[in-house]
Short mmCIF file of C-alpha atoms in Angstrom, two decimals:
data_model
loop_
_atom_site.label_atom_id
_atom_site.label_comp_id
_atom_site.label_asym_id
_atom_site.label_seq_id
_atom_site.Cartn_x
_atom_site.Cartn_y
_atom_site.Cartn_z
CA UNK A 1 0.00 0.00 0.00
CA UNK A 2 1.28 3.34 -1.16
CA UNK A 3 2.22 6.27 1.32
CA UNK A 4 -0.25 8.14 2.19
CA UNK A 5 0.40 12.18 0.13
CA UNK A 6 2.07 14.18 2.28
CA UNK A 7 -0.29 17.08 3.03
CA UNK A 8 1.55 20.75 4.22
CA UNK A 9 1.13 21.47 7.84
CA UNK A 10 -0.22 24.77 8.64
CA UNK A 11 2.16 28.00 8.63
CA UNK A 12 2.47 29.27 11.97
CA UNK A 13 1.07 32.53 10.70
CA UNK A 14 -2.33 30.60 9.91
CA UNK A 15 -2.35 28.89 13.87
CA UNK A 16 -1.29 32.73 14.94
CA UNK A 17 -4.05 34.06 13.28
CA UNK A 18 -7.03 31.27 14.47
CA UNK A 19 -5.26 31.78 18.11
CA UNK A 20 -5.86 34.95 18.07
CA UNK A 21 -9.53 34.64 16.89
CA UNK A 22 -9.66 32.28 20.04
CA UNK A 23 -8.66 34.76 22.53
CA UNK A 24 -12.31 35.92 23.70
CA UNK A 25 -13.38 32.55 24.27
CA UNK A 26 -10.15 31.81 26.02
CA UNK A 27 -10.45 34.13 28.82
CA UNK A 28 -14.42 33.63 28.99
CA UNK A 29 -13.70 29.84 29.78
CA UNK A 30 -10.61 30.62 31.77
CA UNK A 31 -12.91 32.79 34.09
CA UNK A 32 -15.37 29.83 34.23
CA UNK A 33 -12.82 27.21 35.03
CA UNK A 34 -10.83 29.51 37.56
CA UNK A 35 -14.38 30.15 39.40
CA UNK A 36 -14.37 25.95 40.45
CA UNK A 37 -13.24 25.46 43.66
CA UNK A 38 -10.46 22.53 42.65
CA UNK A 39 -8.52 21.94 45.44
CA UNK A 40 -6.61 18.36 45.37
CA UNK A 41 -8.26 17.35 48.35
CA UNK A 42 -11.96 18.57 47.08
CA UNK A 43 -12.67 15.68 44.32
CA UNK A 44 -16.01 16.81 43.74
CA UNK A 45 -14.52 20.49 42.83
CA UNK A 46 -11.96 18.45 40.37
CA UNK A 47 -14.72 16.31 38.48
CA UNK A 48 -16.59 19.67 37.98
CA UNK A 49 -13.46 20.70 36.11
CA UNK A 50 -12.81 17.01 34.76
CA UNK A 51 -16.70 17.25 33.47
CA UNK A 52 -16.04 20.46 31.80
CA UNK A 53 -12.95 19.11 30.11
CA UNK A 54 -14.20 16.03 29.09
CA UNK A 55 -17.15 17.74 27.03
CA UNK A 56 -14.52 20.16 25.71
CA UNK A 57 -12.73 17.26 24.34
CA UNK A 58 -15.62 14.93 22.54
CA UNK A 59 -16.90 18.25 20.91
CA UNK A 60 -13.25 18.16 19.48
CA UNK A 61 -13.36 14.83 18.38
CA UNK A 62 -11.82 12.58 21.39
CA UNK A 63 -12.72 9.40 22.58
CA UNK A 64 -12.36 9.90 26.44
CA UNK A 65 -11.85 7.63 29.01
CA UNK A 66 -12.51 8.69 32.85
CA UNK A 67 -10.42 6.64 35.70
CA UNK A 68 -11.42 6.91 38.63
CA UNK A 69 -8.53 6.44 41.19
CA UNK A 70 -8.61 4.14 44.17
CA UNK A 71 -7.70 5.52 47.62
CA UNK A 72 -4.04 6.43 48.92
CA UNK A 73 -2.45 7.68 51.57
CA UNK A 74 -0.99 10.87 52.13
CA UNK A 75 2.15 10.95 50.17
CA UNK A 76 4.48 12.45 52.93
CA UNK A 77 3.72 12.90 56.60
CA UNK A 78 2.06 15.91 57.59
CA UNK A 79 0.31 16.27 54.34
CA UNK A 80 -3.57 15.28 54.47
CA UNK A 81 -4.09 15.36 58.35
CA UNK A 82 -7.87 14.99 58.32
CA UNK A 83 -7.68 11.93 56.48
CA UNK A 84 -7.83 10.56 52.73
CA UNK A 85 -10.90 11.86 50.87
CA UNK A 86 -9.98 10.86 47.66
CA UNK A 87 -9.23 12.82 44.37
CA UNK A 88 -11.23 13.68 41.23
CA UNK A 89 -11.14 11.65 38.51
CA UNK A 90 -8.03 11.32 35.58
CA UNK A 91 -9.56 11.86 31.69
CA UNK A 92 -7.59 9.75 28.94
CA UNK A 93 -8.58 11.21 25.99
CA UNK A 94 -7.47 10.16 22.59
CA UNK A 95 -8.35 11.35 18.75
CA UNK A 96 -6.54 9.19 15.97
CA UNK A 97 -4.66 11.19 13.03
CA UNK A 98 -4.10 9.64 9.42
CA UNK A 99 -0.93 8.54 9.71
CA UNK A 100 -0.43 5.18 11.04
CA UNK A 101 3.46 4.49 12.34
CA UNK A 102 4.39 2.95 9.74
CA UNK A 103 3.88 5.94 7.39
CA UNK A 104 5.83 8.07 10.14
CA UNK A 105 3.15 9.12 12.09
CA UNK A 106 3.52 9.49 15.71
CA UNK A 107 1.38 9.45 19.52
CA UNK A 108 1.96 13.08 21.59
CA UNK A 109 0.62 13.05 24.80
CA UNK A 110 -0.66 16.63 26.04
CA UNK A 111 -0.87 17.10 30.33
CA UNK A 112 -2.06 19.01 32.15
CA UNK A 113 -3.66 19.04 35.79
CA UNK A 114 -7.12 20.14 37.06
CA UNK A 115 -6.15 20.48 40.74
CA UNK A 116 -4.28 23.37 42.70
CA UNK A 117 -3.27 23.77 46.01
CA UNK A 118 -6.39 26.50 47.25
CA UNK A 119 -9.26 25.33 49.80
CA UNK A 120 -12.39 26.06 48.93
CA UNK A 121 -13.90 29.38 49.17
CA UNK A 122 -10.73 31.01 47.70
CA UNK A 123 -12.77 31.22 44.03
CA UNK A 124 -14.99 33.24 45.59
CA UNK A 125 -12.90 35.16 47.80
CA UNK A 126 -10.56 36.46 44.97
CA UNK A 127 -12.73 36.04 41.71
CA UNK A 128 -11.56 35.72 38.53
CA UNK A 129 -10.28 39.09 37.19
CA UNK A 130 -8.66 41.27 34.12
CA UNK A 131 -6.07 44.11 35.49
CA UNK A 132 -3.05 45.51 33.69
CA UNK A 133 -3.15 43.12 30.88
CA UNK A 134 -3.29 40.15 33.86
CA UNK A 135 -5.47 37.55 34.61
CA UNK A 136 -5.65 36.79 38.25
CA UNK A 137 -7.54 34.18 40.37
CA UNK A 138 -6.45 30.83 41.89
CA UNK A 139 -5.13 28.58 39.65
CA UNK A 140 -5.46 30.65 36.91
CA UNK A 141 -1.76 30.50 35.51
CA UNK A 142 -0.91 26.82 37.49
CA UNK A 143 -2.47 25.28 35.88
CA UNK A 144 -6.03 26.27 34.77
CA UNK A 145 -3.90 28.26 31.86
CA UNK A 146 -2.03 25.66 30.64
CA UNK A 147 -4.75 22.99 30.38
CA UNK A 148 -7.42 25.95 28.71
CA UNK A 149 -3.65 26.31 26.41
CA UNK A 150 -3.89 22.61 25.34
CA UNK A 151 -7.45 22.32 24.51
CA UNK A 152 -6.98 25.54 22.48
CA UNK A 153 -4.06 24.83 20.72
CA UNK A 154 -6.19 21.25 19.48
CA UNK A 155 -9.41 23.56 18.65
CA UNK A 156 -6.82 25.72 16.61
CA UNK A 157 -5.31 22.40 15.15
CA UNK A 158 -8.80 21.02 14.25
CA UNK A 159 -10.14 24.57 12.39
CA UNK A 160 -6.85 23.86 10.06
CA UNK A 161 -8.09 20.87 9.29
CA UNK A 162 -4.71 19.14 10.31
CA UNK A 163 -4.60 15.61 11.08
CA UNK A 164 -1.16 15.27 10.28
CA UNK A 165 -0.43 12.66 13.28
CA UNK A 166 -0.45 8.95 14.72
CA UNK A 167 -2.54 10.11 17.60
CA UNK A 168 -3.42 12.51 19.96
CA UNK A 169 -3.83 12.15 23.60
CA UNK A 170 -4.66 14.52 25.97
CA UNK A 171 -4.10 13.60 29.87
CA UNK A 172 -5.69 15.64 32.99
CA UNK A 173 -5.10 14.43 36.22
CA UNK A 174 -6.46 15.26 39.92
CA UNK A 175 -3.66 15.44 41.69
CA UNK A 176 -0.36 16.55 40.85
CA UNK A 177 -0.20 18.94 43.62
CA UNK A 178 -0.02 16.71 46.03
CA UNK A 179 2.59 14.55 44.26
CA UNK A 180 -0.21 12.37 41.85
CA UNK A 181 -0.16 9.56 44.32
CA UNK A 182 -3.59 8.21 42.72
CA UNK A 183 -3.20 9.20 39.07
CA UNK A 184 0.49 8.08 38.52
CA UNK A 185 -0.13 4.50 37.67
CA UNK A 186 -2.56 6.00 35.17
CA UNK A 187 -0.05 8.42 33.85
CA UNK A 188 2.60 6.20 33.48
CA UNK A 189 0.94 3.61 31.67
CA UNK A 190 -0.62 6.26 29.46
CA UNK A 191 2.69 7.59 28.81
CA UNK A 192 4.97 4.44 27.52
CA UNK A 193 3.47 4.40 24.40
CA UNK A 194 3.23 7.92 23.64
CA UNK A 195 6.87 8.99 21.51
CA UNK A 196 6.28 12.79 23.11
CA UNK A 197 4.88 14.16 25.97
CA UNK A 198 4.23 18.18 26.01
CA UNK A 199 3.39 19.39 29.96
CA UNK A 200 1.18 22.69 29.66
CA UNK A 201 2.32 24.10 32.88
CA UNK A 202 2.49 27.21 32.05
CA UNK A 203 6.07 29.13 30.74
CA UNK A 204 8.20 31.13 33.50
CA UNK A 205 8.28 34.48 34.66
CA UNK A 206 10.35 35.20 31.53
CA UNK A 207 8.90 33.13 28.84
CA UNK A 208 11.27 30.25 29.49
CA UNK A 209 10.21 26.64 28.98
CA UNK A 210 11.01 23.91 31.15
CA UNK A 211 13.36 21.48 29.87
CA UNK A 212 14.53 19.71 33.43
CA UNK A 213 13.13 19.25 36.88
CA UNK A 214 14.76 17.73 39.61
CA UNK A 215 13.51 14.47 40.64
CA UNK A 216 12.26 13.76 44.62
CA UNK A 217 12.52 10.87 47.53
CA UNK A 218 10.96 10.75 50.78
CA UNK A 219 12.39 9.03 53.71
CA UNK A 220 11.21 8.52 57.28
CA UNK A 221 13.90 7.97 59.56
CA UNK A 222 12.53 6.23 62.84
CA UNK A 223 14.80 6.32 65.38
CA UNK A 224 14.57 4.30 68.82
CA UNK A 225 16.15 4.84 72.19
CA UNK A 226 15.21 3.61 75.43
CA UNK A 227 12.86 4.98 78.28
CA UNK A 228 13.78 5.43 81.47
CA UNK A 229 13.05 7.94 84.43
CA UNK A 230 13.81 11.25 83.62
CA UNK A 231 14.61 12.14 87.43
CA UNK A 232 15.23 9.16 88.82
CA UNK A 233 17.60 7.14 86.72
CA UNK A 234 18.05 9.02 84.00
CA UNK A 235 20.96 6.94 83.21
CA UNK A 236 19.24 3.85 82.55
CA UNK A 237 17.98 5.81 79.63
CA UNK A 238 18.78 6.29 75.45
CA UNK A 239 17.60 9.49 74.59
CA UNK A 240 16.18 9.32 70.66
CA UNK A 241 15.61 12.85 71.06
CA UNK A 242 19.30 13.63 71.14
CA UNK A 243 20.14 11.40 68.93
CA UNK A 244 17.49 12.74 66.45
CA UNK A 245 19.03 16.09 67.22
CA UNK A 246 22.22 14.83 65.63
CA UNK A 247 21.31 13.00 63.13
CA UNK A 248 19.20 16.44 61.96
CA UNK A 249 22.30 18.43 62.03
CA UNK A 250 24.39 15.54 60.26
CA UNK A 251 21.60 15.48 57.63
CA UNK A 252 21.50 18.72 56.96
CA UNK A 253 25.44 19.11 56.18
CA UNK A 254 25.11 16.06 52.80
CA UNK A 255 23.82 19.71 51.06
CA UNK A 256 27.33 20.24 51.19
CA UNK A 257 28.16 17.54 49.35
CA UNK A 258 27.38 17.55 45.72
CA UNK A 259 26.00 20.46 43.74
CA UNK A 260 23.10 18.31 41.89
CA UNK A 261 21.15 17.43 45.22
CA UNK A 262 19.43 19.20 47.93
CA UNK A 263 18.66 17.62 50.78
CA UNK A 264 15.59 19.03 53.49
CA UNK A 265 14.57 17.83 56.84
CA UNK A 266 11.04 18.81 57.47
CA UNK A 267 9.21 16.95 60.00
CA UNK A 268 10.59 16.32 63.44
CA UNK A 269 8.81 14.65 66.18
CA UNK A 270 9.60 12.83 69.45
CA UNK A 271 8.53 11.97 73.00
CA UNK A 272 5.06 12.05 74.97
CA UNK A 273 6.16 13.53 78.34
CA UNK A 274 9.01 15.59 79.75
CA UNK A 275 10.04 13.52 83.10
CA UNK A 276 10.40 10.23 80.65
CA UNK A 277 13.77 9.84 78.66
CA UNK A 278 12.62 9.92 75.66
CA UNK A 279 12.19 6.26 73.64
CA UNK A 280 11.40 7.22 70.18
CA UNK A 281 11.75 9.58 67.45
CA UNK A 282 10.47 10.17 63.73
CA UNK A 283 12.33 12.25 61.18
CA UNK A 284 10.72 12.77 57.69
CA UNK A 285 12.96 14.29 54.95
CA UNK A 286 13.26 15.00 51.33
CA UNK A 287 15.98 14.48 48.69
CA UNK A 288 15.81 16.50 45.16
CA UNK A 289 18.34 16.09 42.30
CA UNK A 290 18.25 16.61 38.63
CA UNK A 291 19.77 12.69 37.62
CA UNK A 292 18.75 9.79 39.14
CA UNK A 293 22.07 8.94 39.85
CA UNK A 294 21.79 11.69 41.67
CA UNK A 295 18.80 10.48 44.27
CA UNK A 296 20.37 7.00 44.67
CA UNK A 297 24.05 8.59 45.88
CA UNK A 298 22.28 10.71 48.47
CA UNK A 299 19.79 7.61 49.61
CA UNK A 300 23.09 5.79 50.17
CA UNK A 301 24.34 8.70 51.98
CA UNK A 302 21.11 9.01 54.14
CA UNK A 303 21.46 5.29 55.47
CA UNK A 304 25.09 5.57 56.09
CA UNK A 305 24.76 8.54 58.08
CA UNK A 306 21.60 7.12 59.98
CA UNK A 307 23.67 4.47 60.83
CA UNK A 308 26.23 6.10 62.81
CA UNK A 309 24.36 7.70 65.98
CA UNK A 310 26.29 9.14 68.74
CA UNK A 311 23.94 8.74 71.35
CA UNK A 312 24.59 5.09 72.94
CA UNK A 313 22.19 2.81 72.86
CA UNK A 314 20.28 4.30 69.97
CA UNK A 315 19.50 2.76 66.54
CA UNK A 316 17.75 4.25 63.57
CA UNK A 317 15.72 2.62 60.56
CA UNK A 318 15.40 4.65 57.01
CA UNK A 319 12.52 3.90 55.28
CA UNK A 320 11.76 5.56 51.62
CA UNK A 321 8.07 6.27 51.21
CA UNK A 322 8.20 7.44 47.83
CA UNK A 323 10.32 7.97 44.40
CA UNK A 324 9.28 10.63 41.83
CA UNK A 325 11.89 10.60 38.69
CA UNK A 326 14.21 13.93 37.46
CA UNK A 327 12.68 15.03 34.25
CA UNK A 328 16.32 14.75 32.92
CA UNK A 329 17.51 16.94 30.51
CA UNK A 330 18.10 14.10 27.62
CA UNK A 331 19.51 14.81 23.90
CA UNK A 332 16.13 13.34 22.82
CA UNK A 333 14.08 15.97 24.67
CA UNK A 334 16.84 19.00 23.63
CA UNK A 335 16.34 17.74 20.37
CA UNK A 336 12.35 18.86 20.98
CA UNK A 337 13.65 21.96 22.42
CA UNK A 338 15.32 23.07 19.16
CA UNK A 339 12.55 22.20 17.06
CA UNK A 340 10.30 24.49 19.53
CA UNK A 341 12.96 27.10 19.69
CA UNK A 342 12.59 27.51 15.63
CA UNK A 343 9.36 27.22 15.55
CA UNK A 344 9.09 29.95 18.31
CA UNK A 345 11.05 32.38 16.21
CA UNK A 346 8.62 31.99 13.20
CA UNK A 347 6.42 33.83 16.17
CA UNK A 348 8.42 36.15 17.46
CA UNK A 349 9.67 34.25 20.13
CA UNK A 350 12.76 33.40 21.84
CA UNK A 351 12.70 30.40 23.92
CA UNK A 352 15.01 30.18 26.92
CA UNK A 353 14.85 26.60 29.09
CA UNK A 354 14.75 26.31 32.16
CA UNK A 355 15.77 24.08 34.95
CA UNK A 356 13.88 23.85 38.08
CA UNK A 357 13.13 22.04 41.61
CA UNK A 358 9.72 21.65 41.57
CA UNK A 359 8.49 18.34 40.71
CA UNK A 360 5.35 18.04 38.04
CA UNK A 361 3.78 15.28 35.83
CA UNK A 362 6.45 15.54 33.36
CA UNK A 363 8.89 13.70 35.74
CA UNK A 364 6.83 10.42 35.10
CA UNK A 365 6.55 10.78 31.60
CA UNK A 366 10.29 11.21 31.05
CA UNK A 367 10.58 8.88 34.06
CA UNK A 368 9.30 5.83 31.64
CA UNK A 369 11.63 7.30 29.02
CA UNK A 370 9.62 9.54 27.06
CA UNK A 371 11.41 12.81 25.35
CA UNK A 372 9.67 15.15 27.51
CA UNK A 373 8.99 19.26 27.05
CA UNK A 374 7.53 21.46 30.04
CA UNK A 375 6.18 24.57 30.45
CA UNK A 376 4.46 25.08 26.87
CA UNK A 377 1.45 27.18 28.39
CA UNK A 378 1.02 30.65 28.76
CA UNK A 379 3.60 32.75 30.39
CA UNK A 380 2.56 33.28 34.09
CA UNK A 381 3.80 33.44 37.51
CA UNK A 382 3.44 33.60 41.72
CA UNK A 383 2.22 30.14 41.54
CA UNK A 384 0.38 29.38 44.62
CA UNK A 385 0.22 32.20 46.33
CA UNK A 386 -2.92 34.92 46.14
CA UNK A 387 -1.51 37.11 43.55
CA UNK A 388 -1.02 34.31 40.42
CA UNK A 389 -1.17 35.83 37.10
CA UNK A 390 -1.21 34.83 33.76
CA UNK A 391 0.00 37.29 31.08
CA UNK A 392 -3.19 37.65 28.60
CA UNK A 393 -0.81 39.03 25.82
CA UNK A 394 1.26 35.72 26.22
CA UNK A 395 -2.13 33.27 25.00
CA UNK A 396 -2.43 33.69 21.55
CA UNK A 397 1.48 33.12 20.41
CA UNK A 398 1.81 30.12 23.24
CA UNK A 399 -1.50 28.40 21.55
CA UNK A 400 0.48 29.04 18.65
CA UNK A 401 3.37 27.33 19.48
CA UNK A 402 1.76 24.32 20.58
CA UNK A 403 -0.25 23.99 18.04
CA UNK A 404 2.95 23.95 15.57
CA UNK A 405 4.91 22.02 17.89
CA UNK A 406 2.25 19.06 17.56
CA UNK A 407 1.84 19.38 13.78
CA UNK A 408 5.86 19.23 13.77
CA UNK A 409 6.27 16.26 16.26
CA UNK A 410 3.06 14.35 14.72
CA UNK A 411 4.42 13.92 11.57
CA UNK A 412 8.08 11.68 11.43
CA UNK A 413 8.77 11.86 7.34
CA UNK A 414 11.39 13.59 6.05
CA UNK A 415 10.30 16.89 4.53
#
């Protein structure tokens, strides 16, 4: 069977202009969505937003598929304290192109998240609102922006008439702010047959995309002494306080020790009562580092120095709770950088990369080996705090971009 013809993917010029014609609707739905209470621990908030995306989608075309995920526990401790309630649902959407592999077409997977990290009541504390060219409300540039971005940059694709591509799949999950305990099985396995993955969190401060992001482990470090009475025979004692004590201060200085990792105690707890020695102590702790390599030097580290207490009669136990990947900077996903930089300057833009410490959904994907680009929504900024922003003027040439960035990636034969 011949080839199928090779058909001429749209000029950026032509996705410019049908952004732009967007732009109305764009803020009129991103006022909608950034009015839903979608806290990760408020499911019923998130499946308002999943039920507004998932209708967005099948109008475009998409098969969807809604998972919903089974219970888990808090993914650090201290996070969660009243209890799991669940999370919203993850959509799977997918729309077939009219290239099968074999004529060099190719699967992108688009993510984005429907949670964010505000309780509710703050939509209708600080309502959506227009101000100096900014759009401001919770959630509104992390990541309400970049998922409004994606479906935008498809609706632009569609009104082409492009279908230039293997497939097209569009991922939202329910919980990326708290780490995507229940949606990473579903994200991972979404993701290993997908030859791209573009993350719509949305660009930097300074228009920068996001081409690494340092992975993260979690460890608990229980540490157990022996009680005794604190004014009677003290000595008959092992305090785990004091040892905890040390082993905080000896944890802290492995920052010192490579460049790539960063190391954070953040939970310390021990002992009931002041006149009993104290018998037990927990210590929870992060690790963050841009390899993998990386994560399993300073695990190594963490066990080694856990091992060594001063305090006699003391003994510790390191337990890792959890592993999120590095988005690694790869030559396979600088190679998608270049190809977004020239596209970019077709618009006007030029693309710096950044590298960053906060983990996202685009760890997994590049986790499971998938070239991996971040950051491909509109520019915004002050992420989780109560003055987020998105920068309105940014929307129509970041649609754009996406929008040319899929009809580039989609299509694998040679021009």
């Amino acid at each position: 069977m011949s080839a199928p013809i090779r058909r001429r993917p749209p000029g950026t010029g032509e996705l410019l202009a049908l952004a732009r014609q967007r732009q109305e609707r764009f803020l009129t739905d991103l006022a909608e969505l950034v009015a839903i209470d979608s806290g990760s621990y408020s499911p019923h908030g998130v499946n308002r937003v999943a039920d507004w995306t998932e209708a967005r989608l099948r109008r475009t075309g998409f098969d969807v598929e809604r998972v919903t995920p089974a219970a888990h526990p808090a993914r650090t401790p201290g996070e969660d304290p009243d209890g799991d309630p669940g999370t919203g649902d993850v959509l799977v959407a997918r729309k077939p192109g009219r290239l099968p592999r074999a004529a060099g077409g190719r699967r992108l997977l688009l993510a984005a998240h429907m949670d964010t990290v505000f309780a509710d009541g703050t939509a209708a504390a600080r309502p959506f609102e227009q101000a100096g060219g900014l759009a401001l409300g919770p959630g509104v540039s992390d990541d309400k922006g970049g998922l409004l971005a994606g479906l935008t940059a498809i609706d632009v694709l569609a009104a082409a008439g492009h279908t230039e591509f293997g497939e097209l799949v569009f991922l939202a999950t329910p919980d990326e702010e708290i780490g995507s305990p229940a949606s990473r099985p579903v994200s991972e396995r979404t993701a290993r047959d997908a030859d791209y993955a573009l993350a719509l969190e949305c660009a930097r401060e300074n228009g920068d995309v996001v081409i690494a992001r340092k992975g993260v482990a979690d460890f608990r470090i229980t540490v157990t002494g022996r009680a005794a009475h604190a004014g009677i025979e003290p000595e008959r004692g092992a305090n785990a306080a004091l040892a905890a004590a040390h082993l905080v201060v000896d944890l802290e200085a492995l920052n010192r020790r490579w460049e790539d990792v960063s190391l954070n105690v953040g939970v310390v707890r021990a002992g009931d009562r002041t006149n009993i020695v104290c018998p037990r102590a927990h210590v929870a702790l992060e690790v963050r580092s841009l390899t993998t390599s990386g994560l399993r030097r300073a695990a190594a580290a963490i066990r080694e120095t856990a091992a060594r207490l001063p305090v006699p009669g003391t003994h510790a136990e390191v337990e890792q709770l959890d592993l999120c990947p590095p988005m690694e900077a790869t030559p396979a996903s600088h190679a998608v950088l270049d190809r977004a930089r020239a596209l970019g300057r077709s618009l006007g833009l030029e693309l710096g990369a950044a590298t960053t410490g906060g983990v996202g959904d685009a760890n997994l994907f590049s986790g499971v080996g998938v070239p991996t680009l971040d950051g491909l929504g509109p520019v915004g900024g002050a992420d989780h705090t109560p003055d987020e922003w998105l920068l309105v003027s940014s929307v129509p040439e970041r649609v754009a971009l996406l929008a040319a960035l899929i009809a580039d990636l989609g299509d694998a034969r040679p021009a």
